[in-house]
Tab-separated table of N, CA and C in Angstrom:
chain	number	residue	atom	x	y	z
A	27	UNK	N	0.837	-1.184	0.000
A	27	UNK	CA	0.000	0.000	0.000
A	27	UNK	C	0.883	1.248	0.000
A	28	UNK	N	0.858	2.361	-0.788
A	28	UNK	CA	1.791	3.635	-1.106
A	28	UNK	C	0.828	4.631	0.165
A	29	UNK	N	1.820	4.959	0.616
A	29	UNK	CA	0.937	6.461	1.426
A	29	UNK	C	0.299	7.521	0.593
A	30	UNK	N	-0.649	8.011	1.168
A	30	UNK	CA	-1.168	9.413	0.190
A	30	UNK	C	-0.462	10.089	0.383
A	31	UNK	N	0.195	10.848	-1.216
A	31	UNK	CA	0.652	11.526	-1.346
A	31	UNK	C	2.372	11.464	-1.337
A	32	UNK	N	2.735	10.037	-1.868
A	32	UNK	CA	3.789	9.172	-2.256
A	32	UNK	C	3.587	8.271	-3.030
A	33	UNK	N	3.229	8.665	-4.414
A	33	UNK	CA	2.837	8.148	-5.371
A	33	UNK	C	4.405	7.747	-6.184
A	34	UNK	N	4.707	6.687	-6.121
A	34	UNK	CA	6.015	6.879	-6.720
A	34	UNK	C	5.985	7.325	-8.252
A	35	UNK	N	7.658	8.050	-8.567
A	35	UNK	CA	7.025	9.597	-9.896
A	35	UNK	C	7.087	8.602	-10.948
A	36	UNK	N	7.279	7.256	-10.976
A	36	UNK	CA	6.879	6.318	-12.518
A	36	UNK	C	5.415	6.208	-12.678
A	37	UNK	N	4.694	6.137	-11.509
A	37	UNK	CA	3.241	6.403	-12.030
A	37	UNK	C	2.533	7.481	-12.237
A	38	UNK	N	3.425	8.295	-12.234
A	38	UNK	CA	3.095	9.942	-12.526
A	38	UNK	C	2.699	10.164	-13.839
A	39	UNK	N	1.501	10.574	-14.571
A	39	UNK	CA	1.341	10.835	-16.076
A	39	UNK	C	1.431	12.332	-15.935
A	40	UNK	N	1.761	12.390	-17.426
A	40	UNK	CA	2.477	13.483	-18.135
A	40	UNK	C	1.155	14.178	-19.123
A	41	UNK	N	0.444	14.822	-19.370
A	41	UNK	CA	-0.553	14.810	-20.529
A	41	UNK	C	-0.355	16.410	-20.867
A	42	UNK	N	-1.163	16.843	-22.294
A	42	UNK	CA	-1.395	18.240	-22.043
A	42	UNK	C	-2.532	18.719	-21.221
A	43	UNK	N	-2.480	19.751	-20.861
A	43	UNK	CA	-3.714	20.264	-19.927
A	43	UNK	C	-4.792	20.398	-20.534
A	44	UNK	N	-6.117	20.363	-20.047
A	44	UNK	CA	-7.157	20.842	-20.929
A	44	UNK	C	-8.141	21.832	-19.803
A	45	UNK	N	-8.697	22.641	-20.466
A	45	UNK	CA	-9.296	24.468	-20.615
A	45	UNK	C	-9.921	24.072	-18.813
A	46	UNK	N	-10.369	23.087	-18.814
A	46	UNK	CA	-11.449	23.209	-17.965
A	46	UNK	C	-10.406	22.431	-16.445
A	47	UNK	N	-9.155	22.764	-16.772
A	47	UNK	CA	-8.175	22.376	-15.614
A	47	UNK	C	-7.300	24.101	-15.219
A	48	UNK	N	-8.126	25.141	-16.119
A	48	UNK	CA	-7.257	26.164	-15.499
A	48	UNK	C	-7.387	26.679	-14.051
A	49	UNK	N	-8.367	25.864	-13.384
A	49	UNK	CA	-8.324	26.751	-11.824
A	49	UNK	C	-7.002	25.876	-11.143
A	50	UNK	N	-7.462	24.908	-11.315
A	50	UNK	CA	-6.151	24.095	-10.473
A	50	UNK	C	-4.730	23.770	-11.466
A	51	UNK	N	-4.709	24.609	-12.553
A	51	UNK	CA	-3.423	25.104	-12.987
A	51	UNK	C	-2.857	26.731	-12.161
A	52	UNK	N	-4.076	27.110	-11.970
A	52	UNK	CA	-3.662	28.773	-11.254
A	52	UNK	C	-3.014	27.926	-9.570
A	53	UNK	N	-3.777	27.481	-9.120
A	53	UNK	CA	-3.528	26.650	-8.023
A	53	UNK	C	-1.860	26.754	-7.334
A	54	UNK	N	-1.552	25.532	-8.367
A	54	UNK	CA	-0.463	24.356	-9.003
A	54	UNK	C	0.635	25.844	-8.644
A	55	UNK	N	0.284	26.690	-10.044
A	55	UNK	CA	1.279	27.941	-10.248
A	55	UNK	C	1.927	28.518	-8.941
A	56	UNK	N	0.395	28.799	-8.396
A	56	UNK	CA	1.037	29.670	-7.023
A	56	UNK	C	1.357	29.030	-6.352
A	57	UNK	N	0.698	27.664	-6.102
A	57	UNK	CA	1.458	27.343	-4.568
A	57	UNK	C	2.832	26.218	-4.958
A	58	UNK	N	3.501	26.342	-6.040
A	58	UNK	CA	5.006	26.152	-6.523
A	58	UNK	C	5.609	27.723	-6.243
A	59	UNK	N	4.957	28.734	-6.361
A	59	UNK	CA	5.479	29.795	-6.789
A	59	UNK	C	5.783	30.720	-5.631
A	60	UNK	N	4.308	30.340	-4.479
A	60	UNK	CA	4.532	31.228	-3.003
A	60	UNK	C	5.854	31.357	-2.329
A	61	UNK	N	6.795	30.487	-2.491
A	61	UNK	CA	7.946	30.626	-1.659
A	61	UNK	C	9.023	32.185	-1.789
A	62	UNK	N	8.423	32.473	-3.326
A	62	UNK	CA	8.691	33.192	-3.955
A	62	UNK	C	8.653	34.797	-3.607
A	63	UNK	N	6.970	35.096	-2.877
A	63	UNK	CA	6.110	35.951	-3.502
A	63	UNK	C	7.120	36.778	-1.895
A	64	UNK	N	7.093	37.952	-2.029
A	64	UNK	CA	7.785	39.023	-1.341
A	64	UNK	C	9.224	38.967	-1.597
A	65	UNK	N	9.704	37.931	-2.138
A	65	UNK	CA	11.342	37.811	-1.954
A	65	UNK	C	11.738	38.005	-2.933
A	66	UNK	N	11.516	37.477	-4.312
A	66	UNK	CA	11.996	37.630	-5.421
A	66	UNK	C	11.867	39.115	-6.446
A	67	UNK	N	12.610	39.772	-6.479
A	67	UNK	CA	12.461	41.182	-7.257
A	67	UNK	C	13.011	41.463	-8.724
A	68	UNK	N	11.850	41.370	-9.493
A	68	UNK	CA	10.814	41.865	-9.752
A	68	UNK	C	9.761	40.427	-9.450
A	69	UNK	N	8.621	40.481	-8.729
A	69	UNK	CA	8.090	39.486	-7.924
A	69	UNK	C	7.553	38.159	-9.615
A	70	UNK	N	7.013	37.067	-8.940
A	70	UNK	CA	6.786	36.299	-10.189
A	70	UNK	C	5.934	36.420	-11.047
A	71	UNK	N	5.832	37.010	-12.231
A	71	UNK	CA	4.386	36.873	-12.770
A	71	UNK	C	3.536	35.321	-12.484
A	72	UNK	N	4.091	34.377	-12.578
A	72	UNK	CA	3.010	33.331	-11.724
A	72	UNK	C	1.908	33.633	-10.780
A	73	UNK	N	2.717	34.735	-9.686
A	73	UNK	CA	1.865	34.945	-8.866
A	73	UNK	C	0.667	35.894	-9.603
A	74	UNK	N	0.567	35.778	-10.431
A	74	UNK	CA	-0.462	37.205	-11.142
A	74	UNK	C	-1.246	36.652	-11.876
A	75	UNK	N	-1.058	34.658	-12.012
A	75	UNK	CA	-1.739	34.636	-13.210
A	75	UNK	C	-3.024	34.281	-12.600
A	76	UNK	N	-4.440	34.453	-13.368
A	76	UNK	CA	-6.262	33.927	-12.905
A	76	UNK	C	-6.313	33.177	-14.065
A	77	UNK	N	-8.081	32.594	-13.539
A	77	UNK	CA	-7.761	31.547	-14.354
A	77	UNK	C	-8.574	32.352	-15.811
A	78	UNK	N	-8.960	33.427	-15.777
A	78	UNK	CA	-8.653	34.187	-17.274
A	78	UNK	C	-7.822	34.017	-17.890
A	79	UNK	N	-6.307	34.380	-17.108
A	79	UNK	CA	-5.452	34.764	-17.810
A	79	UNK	C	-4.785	33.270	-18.590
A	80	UNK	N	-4.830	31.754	-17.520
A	80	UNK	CA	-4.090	30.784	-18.246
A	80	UNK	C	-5.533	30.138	-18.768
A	81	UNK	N	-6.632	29.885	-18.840
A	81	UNK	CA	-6.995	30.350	-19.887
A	81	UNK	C	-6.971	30.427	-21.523
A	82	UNK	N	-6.465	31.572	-21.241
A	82	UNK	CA	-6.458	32.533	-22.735
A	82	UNK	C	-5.151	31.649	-23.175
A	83	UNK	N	-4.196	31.504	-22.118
A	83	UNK	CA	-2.482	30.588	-22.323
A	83	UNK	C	-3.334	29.881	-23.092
A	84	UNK	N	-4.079	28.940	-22.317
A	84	UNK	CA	-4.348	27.696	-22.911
A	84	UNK	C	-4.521	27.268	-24.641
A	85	UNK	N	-5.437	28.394	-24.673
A	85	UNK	CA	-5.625	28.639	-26.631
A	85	UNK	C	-4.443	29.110	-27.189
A	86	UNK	N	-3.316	29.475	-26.966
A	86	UNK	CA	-1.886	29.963	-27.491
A	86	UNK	C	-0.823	29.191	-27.346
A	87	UNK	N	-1.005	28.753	-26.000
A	87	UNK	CA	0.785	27.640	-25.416
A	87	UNK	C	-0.083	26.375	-25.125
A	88	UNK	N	0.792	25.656	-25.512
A	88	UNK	CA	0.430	24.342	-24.895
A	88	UNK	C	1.138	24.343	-23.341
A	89	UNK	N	0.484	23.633	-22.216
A	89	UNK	CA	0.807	23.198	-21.215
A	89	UNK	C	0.788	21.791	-20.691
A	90	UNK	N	1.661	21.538	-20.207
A	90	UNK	CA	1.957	19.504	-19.879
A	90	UNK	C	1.651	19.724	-18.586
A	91	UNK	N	0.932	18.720	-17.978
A	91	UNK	CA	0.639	18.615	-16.502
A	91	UNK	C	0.757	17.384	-16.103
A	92	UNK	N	2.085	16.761	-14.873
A	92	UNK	CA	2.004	16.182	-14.498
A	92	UNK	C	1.259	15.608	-13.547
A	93	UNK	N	0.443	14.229	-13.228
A	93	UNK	CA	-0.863	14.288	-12.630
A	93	UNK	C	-0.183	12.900	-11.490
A	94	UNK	N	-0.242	13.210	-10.042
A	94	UNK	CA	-0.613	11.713	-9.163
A	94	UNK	C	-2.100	11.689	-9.100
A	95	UNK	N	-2.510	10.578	-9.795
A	95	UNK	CA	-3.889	10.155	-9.898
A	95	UNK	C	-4.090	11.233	-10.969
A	96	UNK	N	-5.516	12.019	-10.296
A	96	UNK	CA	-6.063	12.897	-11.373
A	96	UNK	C	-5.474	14.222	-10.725
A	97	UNK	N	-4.523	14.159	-9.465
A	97	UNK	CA	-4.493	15.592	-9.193
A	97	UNK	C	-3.100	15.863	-9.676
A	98	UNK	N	-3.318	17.358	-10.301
A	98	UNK	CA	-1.946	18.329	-10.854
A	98	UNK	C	-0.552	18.370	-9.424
A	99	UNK	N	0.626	17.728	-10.312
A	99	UNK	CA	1.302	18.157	-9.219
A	99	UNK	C	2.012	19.025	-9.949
A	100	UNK	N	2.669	19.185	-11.353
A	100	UNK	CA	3.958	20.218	-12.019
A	100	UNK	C	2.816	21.037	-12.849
A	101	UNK	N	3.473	21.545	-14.014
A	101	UNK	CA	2.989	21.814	-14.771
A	101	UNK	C	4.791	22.694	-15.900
A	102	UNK	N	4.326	22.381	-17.363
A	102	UNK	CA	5.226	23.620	-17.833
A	102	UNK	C	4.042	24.244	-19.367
A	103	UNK	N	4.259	25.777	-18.856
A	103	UNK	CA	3.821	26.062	-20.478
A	103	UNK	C	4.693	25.962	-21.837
A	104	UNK	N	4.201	25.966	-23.326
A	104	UNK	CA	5.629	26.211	-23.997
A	104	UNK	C	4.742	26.544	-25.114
A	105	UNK	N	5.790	27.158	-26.141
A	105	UNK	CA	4.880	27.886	-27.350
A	105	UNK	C	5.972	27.793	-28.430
A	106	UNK	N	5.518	27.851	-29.431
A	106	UNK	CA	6.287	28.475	-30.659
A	106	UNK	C	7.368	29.760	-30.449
A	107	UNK	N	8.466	30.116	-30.889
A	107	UNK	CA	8.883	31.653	-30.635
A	107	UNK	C	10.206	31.504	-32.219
A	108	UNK	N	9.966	31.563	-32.954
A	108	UNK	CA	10.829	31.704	-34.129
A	108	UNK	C	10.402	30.228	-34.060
A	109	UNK	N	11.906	29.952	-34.615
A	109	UNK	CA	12.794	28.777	-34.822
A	109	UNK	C	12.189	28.013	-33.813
A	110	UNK	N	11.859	28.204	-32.340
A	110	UNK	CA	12.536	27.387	-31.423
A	110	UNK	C	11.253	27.430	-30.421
A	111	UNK	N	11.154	26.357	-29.588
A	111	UNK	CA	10.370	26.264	-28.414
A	111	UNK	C	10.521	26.888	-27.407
A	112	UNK	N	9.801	28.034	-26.807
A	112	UNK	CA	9.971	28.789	-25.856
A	112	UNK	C	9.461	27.970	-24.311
A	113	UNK	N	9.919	27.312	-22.952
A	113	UNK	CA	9.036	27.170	-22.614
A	113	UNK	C	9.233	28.156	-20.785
A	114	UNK	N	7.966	28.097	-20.195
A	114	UNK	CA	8.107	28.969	-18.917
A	114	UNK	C	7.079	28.465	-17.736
A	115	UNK	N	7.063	28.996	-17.119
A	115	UNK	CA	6.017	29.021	-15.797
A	115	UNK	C	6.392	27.125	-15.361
A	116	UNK	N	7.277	26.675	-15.568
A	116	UNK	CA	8.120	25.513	-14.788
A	116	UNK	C	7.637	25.676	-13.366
A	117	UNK	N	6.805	24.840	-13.049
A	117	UNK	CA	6.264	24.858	-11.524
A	117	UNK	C	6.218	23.435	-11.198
A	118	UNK	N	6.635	22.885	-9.946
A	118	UNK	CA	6.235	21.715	-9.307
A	118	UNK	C	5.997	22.276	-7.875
A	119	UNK	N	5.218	21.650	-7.641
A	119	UNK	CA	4.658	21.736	-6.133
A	119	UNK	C	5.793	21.559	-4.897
A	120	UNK	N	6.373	21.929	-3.739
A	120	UNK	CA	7.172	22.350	-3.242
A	120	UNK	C	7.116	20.337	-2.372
A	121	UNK	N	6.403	19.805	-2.083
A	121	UNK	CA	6.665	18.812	-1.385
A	121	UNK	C	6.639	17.425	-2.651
A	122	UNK	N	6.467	17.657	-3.575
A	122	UNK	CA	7.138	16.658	-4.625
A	122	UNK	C	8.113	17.253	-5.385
A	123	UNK	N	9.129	18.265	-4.762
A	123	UNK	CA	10.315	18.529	-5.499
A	123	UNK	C	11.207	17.508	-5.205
A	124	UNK	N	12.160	17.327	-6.129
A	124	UNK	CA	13.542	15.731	-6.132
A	124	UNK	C	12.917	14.595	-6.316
A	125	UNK	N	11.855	14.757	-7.436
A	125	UNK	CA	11.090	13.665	-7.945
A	125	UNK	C	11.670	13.382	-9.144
A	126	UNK	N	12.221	14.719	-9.231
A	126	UNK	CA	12.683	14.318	-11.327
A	126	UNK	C	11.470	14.760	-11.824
A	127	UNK	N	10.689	15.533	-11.771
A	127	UNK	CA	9.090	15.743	-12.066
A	127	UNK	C	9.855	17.291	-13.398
A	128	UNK	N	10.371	18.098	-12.749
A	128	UNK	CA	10.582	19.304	-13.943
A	128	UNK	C	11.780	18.343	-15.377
A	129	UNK	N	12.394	18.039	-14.537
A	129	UNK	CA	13.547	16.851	-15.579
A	129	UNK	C	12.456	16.054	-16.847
A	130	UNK	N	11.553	15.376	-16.201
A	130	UNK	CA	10.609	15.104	-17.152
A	130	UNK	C	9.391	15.966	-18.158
A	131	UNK	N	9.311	16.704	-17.437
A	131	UNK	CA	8.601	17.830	-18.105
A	131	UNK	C	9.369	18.751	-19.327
A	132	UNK	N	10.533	19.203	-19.061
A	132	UNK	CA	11.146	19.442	-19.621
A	132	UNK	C	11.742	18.494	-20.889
A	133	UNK	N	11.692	17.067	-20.471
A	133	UNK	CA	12.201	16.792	-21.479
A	133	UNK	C	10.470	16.019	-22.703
A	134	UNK	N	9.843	16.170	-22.211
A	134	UNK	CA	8.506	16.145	-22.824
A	134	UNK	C	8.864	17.290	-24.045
A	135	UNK	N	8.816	18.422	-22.879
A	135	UNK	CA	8.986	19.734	-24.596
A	135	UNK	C	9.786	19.200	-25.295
A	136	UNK	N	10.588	18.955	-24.991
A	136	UNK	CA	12.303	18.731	-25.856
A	136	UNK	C	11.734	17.455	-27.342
A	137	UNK	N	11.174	16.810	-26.724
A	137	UNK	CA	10.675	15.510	-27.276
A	137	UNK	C	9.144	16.648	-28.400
A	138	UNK	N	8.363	17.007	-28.195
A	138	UNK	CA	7.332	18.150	-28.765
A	138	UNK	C	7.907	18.892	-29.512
A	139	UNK	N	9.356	19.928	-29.445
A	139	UNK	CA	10.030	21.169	-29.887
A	139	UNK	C	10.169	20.090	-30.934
A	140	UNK	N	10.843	18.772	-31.192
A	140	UNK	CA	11.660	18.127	-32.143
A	140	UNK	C	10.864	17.331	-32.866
A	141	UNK	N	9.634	17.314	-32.574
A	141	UNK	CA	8.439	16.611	-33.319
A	141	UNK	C	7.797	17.886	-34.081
A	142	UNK	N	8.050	19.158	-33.502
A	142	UNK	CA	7.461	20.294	-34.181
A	142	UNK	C	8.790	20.743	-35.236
A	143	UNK	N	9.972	20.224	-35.277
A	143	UNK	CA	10.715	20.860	-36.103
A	143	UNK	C	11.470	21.829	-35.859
A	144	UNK	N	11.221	22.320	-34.225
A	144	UNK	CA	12.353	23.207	-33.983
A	144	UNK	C	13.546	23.246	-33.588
A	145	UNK	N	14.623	23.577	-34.255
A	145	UNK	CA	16.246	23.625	-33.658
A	145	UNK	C	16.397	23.854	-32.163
A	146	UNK	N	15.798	24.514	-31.448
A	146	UNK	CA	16.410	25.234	-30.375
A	146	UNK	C	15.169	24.899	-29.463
A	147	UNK	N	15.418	24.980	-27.944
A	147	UNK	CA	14.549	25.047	-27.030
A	147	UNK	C	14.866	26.045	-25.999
A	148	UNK	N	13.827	27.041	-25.819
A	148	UNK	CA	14.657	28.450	-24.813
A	148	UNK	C	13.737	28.401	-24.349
A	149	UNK	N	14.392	29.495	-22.631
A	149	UNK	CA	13.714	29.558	-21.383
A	149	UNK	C	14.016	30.751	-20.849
A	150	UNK	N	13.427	31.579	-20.412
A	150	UNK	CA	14.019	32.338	-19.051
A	150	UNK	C	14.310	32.321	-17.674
A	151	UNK	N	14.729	32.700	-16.843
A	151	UNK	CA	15.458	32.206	-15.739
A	151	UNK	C	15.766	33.349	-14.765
A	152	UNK	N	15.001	33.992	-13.748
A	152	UNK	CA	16.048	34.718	-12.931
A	152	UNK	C	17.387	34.521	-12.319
A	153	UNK	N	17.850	35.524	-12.378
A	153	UNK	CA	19.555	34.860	-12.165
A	153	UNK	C	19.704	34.932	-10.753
A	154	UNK	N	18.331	35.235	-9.599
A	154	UNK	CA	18.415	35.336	-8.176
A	154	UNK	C	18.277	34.031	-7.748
A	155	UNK	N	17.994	32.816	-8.583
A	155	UNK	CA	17.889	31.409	-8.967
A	155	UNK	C	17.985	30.319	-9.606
A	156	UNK	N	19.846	30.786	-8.405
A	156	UNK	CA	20.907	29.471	-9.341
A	156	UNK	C	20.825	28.348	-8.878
A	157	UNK	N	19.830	28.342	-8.134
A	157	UNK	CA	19.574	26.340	-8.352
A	157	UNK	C	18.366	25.928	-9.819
A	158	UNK	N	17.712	26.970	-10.431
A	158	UNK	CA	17.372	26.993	-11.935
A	158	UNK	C	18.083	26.514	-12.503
A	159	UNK	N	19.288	27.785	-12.305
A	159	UNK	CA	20.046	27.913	-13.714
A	159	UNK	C	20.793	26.983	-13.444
A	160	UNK	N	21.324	26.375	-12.349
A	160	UNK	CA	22.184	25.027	-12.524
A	160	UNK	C	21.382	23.441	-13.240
A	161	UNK	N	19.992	23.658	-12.673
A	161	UNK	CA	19.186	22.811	-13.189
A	161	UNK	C	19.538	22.634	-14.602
A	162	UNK	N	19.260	24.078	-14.795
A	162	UNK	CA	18.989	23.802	-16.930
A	162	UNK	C	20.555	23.968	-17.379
A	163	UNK	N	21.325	24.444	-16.820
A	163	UNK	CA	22.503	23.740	-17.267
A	163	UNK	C	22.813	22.862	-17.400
A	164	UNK	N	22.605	21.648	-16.387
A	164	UNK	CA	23.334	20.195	-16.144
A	164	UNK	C	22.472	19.371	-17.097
A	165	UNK	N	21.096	20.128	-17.254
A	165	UNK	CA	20.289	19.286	-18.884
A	165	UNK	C	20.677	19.846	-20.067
A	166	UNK	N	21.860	20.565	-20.357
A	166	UNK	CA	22.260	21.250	-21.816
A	166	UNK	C	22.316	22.036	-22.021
A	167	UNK	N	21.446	23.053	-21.109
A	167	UNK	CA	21.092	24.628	-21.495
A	167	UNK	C	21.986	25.589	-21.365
A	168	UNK	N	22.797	26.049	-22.146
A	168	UNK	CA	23.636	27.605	-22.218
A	168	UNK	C	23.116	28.975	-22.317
A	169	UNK	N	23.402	29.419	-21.701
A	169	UNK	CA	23.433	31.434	-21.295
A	169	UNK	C	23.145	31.694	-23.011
A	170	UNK	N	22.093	32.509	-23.316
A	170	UNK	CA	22.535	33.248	-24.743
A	170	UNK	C	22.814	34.753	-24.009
A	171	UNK	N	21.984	34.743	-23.202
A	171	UNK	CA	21.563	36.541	-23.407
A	171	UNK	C	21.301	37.014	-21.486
A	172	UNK	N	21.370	38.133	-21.352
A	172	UNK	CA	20.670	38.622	-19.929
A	172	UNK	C	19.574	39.769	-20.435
A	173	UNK	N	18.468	39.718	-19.680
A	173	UNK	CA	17.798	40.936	-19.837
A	173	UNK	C	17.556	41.871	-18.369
A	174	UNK	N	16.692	42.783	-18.285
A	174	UNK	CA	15.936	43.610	-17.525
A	174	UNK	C	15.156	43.882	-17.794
A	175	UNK	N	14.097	43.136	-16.364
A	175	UNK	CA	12.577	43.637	-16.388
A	175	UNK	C	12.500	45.146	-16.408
A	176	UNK	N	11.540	45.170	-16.802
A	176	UNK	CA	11.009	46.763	-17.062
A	176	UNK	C	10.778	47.473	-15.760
A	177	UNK	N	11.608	48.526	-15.837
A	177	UNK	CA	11.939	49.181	-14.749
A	177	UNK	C	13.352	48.958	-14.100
A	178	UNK	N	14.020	48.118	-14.466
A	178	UNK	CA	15.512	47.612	-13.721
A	178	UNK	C	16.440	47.921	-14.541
A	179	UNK	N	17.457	48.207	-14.179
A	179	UNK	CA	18.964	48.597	-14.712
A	179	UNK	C	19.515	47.630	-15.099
A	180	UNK	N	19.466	46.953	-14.442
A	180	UNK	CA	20.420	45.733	-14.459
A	180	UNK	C	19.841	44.466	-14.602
A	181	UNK	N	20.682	43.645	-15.387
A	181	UNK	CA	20.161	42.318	-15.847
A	181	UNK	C	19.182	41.328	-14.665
A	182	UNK	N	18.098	40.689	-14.582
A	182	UNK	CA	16.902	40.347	-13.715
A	182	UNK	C	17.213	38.583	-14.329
A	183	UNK	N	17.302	38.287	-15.546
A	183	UNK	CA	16.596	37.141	-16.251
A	183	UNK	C	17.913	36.661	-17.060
A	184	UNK	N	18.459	35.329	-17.105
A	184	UNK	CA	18.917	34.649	-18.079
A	184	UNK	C	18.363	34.198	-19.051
A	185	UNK	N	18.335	33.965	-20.494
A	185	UNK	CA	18.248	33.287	-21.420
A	185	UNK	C	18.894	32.505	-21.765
A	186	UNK	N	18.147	31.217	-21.865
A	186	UNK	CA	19.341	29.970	-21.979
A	186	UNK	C	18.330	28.949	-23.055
A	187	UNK	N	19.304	28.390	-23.591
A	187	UNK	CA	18.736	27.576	-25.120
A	187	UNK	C	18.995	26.384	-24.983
A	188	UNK	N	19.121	25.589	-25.758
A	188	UNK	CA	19.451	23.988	-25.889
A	188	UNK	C	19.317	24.034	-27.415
A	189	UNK	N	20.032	23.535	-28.290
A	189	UNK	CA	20.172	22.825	-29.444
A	189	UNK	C	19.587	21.184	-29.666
A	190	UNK	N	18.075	21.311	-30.276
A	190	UNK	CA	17.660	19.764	-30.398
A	190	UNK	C	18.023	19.272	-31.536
A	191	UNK	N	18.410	20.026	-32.228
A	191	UNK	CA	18.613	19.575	-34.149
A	191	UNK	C	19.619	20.431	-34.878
A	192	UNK	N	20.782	19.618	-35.904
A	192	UNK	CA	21.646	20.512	-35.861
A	192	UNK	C	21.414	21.676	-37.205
């Protein structure tokens, strides 16, 4: 017998989301994202999203949701952006983190970007969160670029890519 809420992560399914799962995608978002909310500057847009807003995602980005049973534990959005698969809002729930749950998600897109034909797979990343950016490093991902959120001087966000096709 598995305890609730120790679902081991091989019986974890992977699917895309569908419209009528955006409340407990808003859910999912924030409460991966709360650890976040006062500390991180410029704060997360996660924390901002309703279920208007993912939603509207829903008809534009595809989103993968990892499920124990029928309930959402990750989630990632991802979209078209040129060439290449953009993907973001990488959330797993804070007490099934070191499941390998974003590792798989991530490599879902990777597996999608290369069934869609795109060379490249990119992400953004605050750089106040280098256990991210070590994440998507140690899966392939290199630095292209730094930006600044609007309003900041100084670089806020990494851009980092992966090459799926040469």
């Amino acid at each position: 017998m598995i305890a609730a809420g120790k679902i081991p992560t091989d019986e974890i399914a992977i699917r895309p989301a569908r419209a009528d799962e955006a409340e407990a995608i808003v859910a999912l978002m924030r409460g991966a994202f709360a650890q976040y909310d006062g500390i991180l500057v410029p704060r997360s847009g996660a924390m901002d999203e309703t279920i208007a807003t993912v939603t509207a995602r829903l008809r534009d980005e595809t989103c993968l949701v990892a499920l124990a049973g029928r309930i959402p534990i990750a989630c990632v959005f991802y979209k078209p952006l040129g060439e290449a698969i953009y993907f973001g809002r990488l959330a797993v729930l804070p007490e099934r983190r070191g499941q390998g749950l974003a590792r798989r998600l991530i490599a879902a897109v990777e597996v999608a970007a290369a069934a869609a034909g795109a060379a490249t797979v990119t992400l953004g990343v605050r750089i106040a969160l280098p256990e991210n950016v070590a994440l998507f490093t140690a899966l392939g991902y290199r630095e292209i670029g730094r930006e600044a959120h609007t309003g900041f001087s100084e670089p806020t966000s990494i851009t980092m890519e992966k090459r799926i096709r040469p």
